[in-house]
XYZ file of C-alpha atoms in Angstrom:
293
model
C 0.000 0.000 0.000
C 2.785 2.391 0.986
C 4.659 1.669 -2.238
C 1.574 2.490 -4.353
C 1.117 5.797 -2.511
C 4.805 6.661 -2.919
C 4.711 5.774 -6.605
C 1.671 8.008 -7.128
C 3.216 10.938 -5.262
C 6.523 10.559 -7.088
C 5.084 10.348 -10.608
C 2.410 12.997 -10.015
C 4.350 15.634 -8.082
C 7.844 14.904 -6.836
C 9.340 13.811 -10.177
C 8.382 17.067 -11.884
C 9.925 19.254 -9.189
C 13.016 17.059 -8.908
C 13.621 17.378 -12.660
C 13.067 21.141 -12.433
C 15.530 21.461 -9.562
C 18.252 19.436 -11.309
C 17.790 21.455 -14.507
C 18.354 24.698 -12.595
C 21.641 23.286 -11.317
C 22.918 21.574 -14.484
C 21.295 23.707 -17.165
C 20.175 20.528 -18.942
C 16.797 18.820 -19.246
C 16.322 15.174 -18.248
C 16.623 13.937 -21.831
C 19.938 15.740 -22.254
C 21.260 14.247 -19.031
C 20.251 10.776 -20.185
C 21.885 11.163 -23.587
C 25.028 12.598 -21.994
C 25.235 10.150 -19.139
C 24.850 6.856 -20.970
C 26.453 5.375 -24.042
C 24.354 4.027 -26.892
C 22.415 0.947 -25.862
C 19.551 -0.362 -23.779
C 20.000 1.789 -20.670
C 20.027 5.065 -22.585
C 17.139 4.171 -24.886
C 14.937 2.709 -22.140
C 15.492 5.729 -19.887
C 14.658 7.999 -22.819
C 11.527 5.976 -23.486
C 10.445 6.213 -19.837
C 11.152 9.940 -19.723
C 9.015 10.584 -22.801
C 6.183 8.311 -21.637
C 6.133 10.031 -18.225
C 6.075 13.562 -19.618
C 3.123 15.857 -18.973
C 3.446 17.016 -22.600
C 1.288 15.147 -25.088
C 3.783 15.998 -27.823
C 6.609 14.310 -25.931
C 4.485 11.289 -25.053
C 3.472 10.855 -28.678
C 7.140 10.631 -29.730
C 7.389 7.014 -28.485
C 4.718 6.012 -31.021
C 6.200 7.940 -33.927
C 6.703 6.249 -37.270
C 10.180 6.352 -38.729
C 9.204 8.868 -41.419
C 8.085 11.343 -38.724
C 11.058 11.053 -36.384
C 12.786 14.245 -37.541
C 9.689 16.276 -36.765
C 9.381 14.766 -33.304
C 13.045 15.463 -32.573
C 12.594 19.106 -33.594
C 9.461 19.393 -31.441
C 11.261 17.950 -28.409
C 14.214 20.294 -28.875
C 11.834 23.237 -29.097
C 9.689 22.289 -26.098
C 12.701 21.457 -23.926
C 14.559 24.572 -25.122
C 17.712 22.629 -25.897
C 20.611 24.665 -27.246
C 21.919 22.299 -29.913
C 24.893 24.577 -30.629
C 26.177 23.859 -27.125
C 24.930 20.275 -26.919
C 25.953 19.156 -30.394
C 25.369 15.423 -29.825
C 21.880 15.617 -28.330
C 19.947 15.671 -31.579
C 21.781 12.664 -33.010
C 21.558 10.668 -29.773
C 17.845 11.372 -29.435
C 17.257 10.342 -33.054
C 18.954 6.989 -32.433
C 16.830 6.388 -29.323
C 13.591 7.197 -31.150
C 14.657 5.051 -34.093
C 15.181 2.085 -31.773
C 11.875 2.686 -29.963
C 9.867 2.962 -33.163
C 11.834 0.083 -34.689
C 10.887 -2.255 -31.849
C 7.207 -1.480 -32.329
C 7.544 -1.997 -36.087
C 9.316 -5.310 -35.521
C 6.442 -6.557 -33.386
C 3.963 -5.696 -36.144
C 6.086 -7.556 -38.713
C 6.365 -10.592 -36.438
C 2.647 -10.485 -35.717
C 1.805 -10.356 -39.416
C 3.970 -13.403 -40.083
C 2.420 -15.225 -37.134
C -1.073 -14.546 -38.485
C -0.216 -16.090 -41.861
C -1.772 -19.536 -41.859
C 0.222 -22.306 -43.504
C -1.526 -22.996 -46.811
C -0.849 -26.243 -48.671
C -2.063 -24.569 -51.864
C 0.554 -21.846 -51.507
C 3.655 -22.908 -53.422
C 5.913 -20.648 -51.400
C 4.700 -22.216 -48.154
C 5.112 -25.730 -49.496
C 8.618 -25.015 -50.802
C 9.646 -23.638 -47.424
C 8.405 -26.774 -45.683
C 10.277 -29.015 -48.117
C 13.358 -26.845 -47.670
C 13.223 -27.549 -43.946
C 13.300 -31.286 -44.607
C 16.196 -31.016 -47.065
C 18.232 -28.867 -44.673
C 17.769 -31.205 -41.730
C 17.756 -34.530 -43.590
C 19.987 -34.042 -46.651
C 20.712 -37.770 -46.931
C 17.081 -38.922 -46.730
C 14.631 -38.397 -49.565
C 11.062 -37.554 -48.630
C 8.881 -40.369 -49.964
C 5.803 -38.166 -50.371
C 4.340 -34.878 -49.164
C 2.152 -36.601 -46.575
C 4.179 -39.262 -44.790
C 5.156 -40.588 -41.385
C 8.702 -39.446 -42.180
C 7.829 -35.989 -40.839
C 8.004 -37.570 -37.401
C 11.758 -37.970 -37.930
C 12.183 -34.213 -37.493
C 9.658 -33.903 -34.704
C 6.259 -33.217 -36.255
C 3.241 -34.897 -34.678
C 1.416 -36.270 -37.690
C 1.798 -37.204 -41.321
C 1.122 -33.621 -42.449
C 3.062 -30.859 -40.628
C 0.575 -28.147 -41.613
C -1.575 -28.950 -38.568
C 1.329 -28.188 -36.223
C 1.700 -24.586 -37.405
C -1.734 -23.443 -36.257
C -0.542 -21.591 -33.163
C 2.376 -19.651 -34.647
C 1.504 -19.808 -38.347
C 4.283 -19.142 -40.827
C 6.378 -17.577 -38.075
C 7.009 -21.030 -36.615
C 8.067 -22.513 -39.941
C 10.200 -19.504 -40.851
C 12.084 -19.775 -37.545
C 12.757 -23.479 -38.059
C 14.036 -22.895 -41.597
C 16.188 -19.921 -40.572
C 17.916 -21.929 -37.836
C 18.471 -24.870 -40.185
C 19.770 -22.666 -43.001
C 22.023 -20.277 -41.094
C 23.236 -22.679 -38.405
C 22.950 -26.008 -40.220
C 25.476 -27.886 -38.119
C 23.979 -26.665 -34.839
C 20.418 -27.421 -36.019
C 21.333 -30.984 -37.025
C 23.117 -31.416 -33.725
C 20.002 -30.338 -31.831
C 17.882 -32.637 -34.013
C 20.229 -35.510 -33.199
C 19.941 -34.754 -29.482
C 16.145 -34.716 -29.774
C 16.286 -38.390 -30.791
C 18.006 -39.403 -27.549
C 16.440 -42.642 -26.223
C 15.783 -41.217 -22.742
C 15.915 -37.412 -23.011
C 14.499 -37.076 -26.506
C 11.798 -34.597 -27.498
C 9.896 -33.611 -30.647
C 12.319 -31.263 -32.418
C 9.822 -29.370 -34.609
C 7.080 -29.162 -31.972
C 9.500 -27.853 -29.363
C 10.870 -25.454 -31.960
C 7.399 -24.012 -32.593
C 6.920 -23.789 -28.836
C 10.119 -21.735 -28.597
C 8.780 -19.466 -31.344
C 5.798 -18.822 -29.073
C 8.219 -18.009 -26.239
C 10.145 -15.535 -28.396
C 6.879 -13.972 -29.563
C 5.640 -13.580 -25.976
C 8.905 -11.961 -24.888
C 8.735 -9.550 -27.813
C 5.092 -8.653 -27.165
C 5.689 -7.991 -23.457
C 8.632 -5.687 -24.177
C 11.068 -7.988 -22.378
C 13.286 -8.124 -25.481
C 13.863 -4.367 -25.563
C 17.230 -4.563 -23.741
C 18.449 -7.232 -26.174
C 17.458 -5.362 -29.335
C 18.436 -1.912 -28.025
C 21.929 -3.259 -27.270
C 22.241 -5.305 -30.443
C 20.848 -3.028 -33.162
C 21.790 0.678 -33.345
C 18.744 1.386 -35.503
C 15.717 -0.564 -36.674
C 15.652 -4.249 -35.678
C 14.357 -6.405 -38.520
C 12.754 -9.826 -38.817
C 16.208 -11.283 -39.344
C 17.173 -10.162 -35.850
C 14.102 -11.876 -34.393
C 14.962 -15.091 -36.229
C 18.506 -14.897 -34.845
C 17.094 -14.613 -31.334
C 15.075 -17.759 -32.032
C 18.284 -19.566 -33.015
C 19.753 -18.669 -29.633
C 16.677 -20.008 -27.826
C 16.600 -23.247 -29.844
C 20.275 -23.985 -29.193
C 20.275 -22.941 -25.542
C 17.071 -24.818 -24.720
C 18.622 -28.039 -25.996
C 21.625 -27.499 -23.709
C 19.327 -26.621 -20.816
C 17.132 -29.702 -21.346
C 20.044 -32.125 -21.280
C 21.633 -30.404 -18.298
C 18.384 -30.646 -16.305
C 17.755 -34.279 -17.334
C 13.949 -34.386 -16.926
C 12.400 -37.726 -16.020
C 10.270 -37.717 -19.168
C 8.842 -35.532 -21.924
C 5.699 -35.269 -19.780
C 7.607 -32.706 -17.701
C 8.200 -30.474 -20.731
C 5.907 -27.627 -19.626
C 7.593 -27.440 -16.237
C 11.075 -27.185 -17.711
C 9.912 -24.937 -20.504
C 8.731 -22.413 -17.898
C 11.977 -22.799 -15.976
C 13.922 -21.992 -19.140
C 11.573 -19.078 -19.840
C 12.311 -17.622 -16.404
C 16.038 -18.074 -16.962
C 15.844 -16.082 -20.205
C 13.771 -13.344 -18.556
C 16.396 -13.020 -15.828
C 19.125 -12.638 -18.456
C 17.079 -9.891 -20.113
C 17.188 -7.856 -16.895
C 20.926 -7.311 -17.348
C 21.719 -3.876 -18.744
C 24.250 -5.072 -21.336
C 22.431 -8.248 -22.415
C 22.560 -9.614 -25.976
C 21.250 -13.112 -26.604
C 23.170 -14.252 -29.654
C 24.238 -17.625 -30.990
C 27.876 -17.431 -32.081
């Protein structure tokens, strides 16, 4: 109860006067102090984002939802409202632009990921079918697929004779992640697939992979991946960067699973959540980047 009251008093009254007092002493607004005090990366961009979101000015608050094409205008508006002397603070404009580019880029990335997730796998779509067959060829280069609908799909961890039913939750996002991992980290992907066939600790490679896509999607939607992308990408993160994050999760989950040695696959949800919590803890570190090297 006390914490809620303190939070209300701080955000409603004390924060404003504290910022005013510090500006009188330093001659710089909060945004200038943030851009001066932190190097490019998650801490600077997240503090900038919080400062803008907490502002009493609608113009400043709207800057966090700006589209890339409107960023210059928002930067000029902020400079004007905050009365920043850019001749004295020559780096402020550039630093603020980078922060806004990362903030808007994260929101754009989520929309791109969401659009891909909403694409239903369509057997009549040649592009979709080719991508599915590409997955097989990347993972099983020595084994020819006997037919489009076959029990062979179980060899790479699908549940039935036709993988299309397994993509319902994550749509084409799930398939795209699996293909990206197999194409860009072929040796690692085949190694993970081999591990998934372990007689005691085995799991369904493709199904678990789609489950990890859902984990990555959830982390992105919640904003938990902001530190990772703000540290990793100095501008707009793209779908490629999301797919690379998936590769990290797929590889690290396999290591985690074998280290934990679950009694059976029936305990998957329990260990999946444990891994999820481990990743969320890593994302609390200021300099975090989750990359597969």
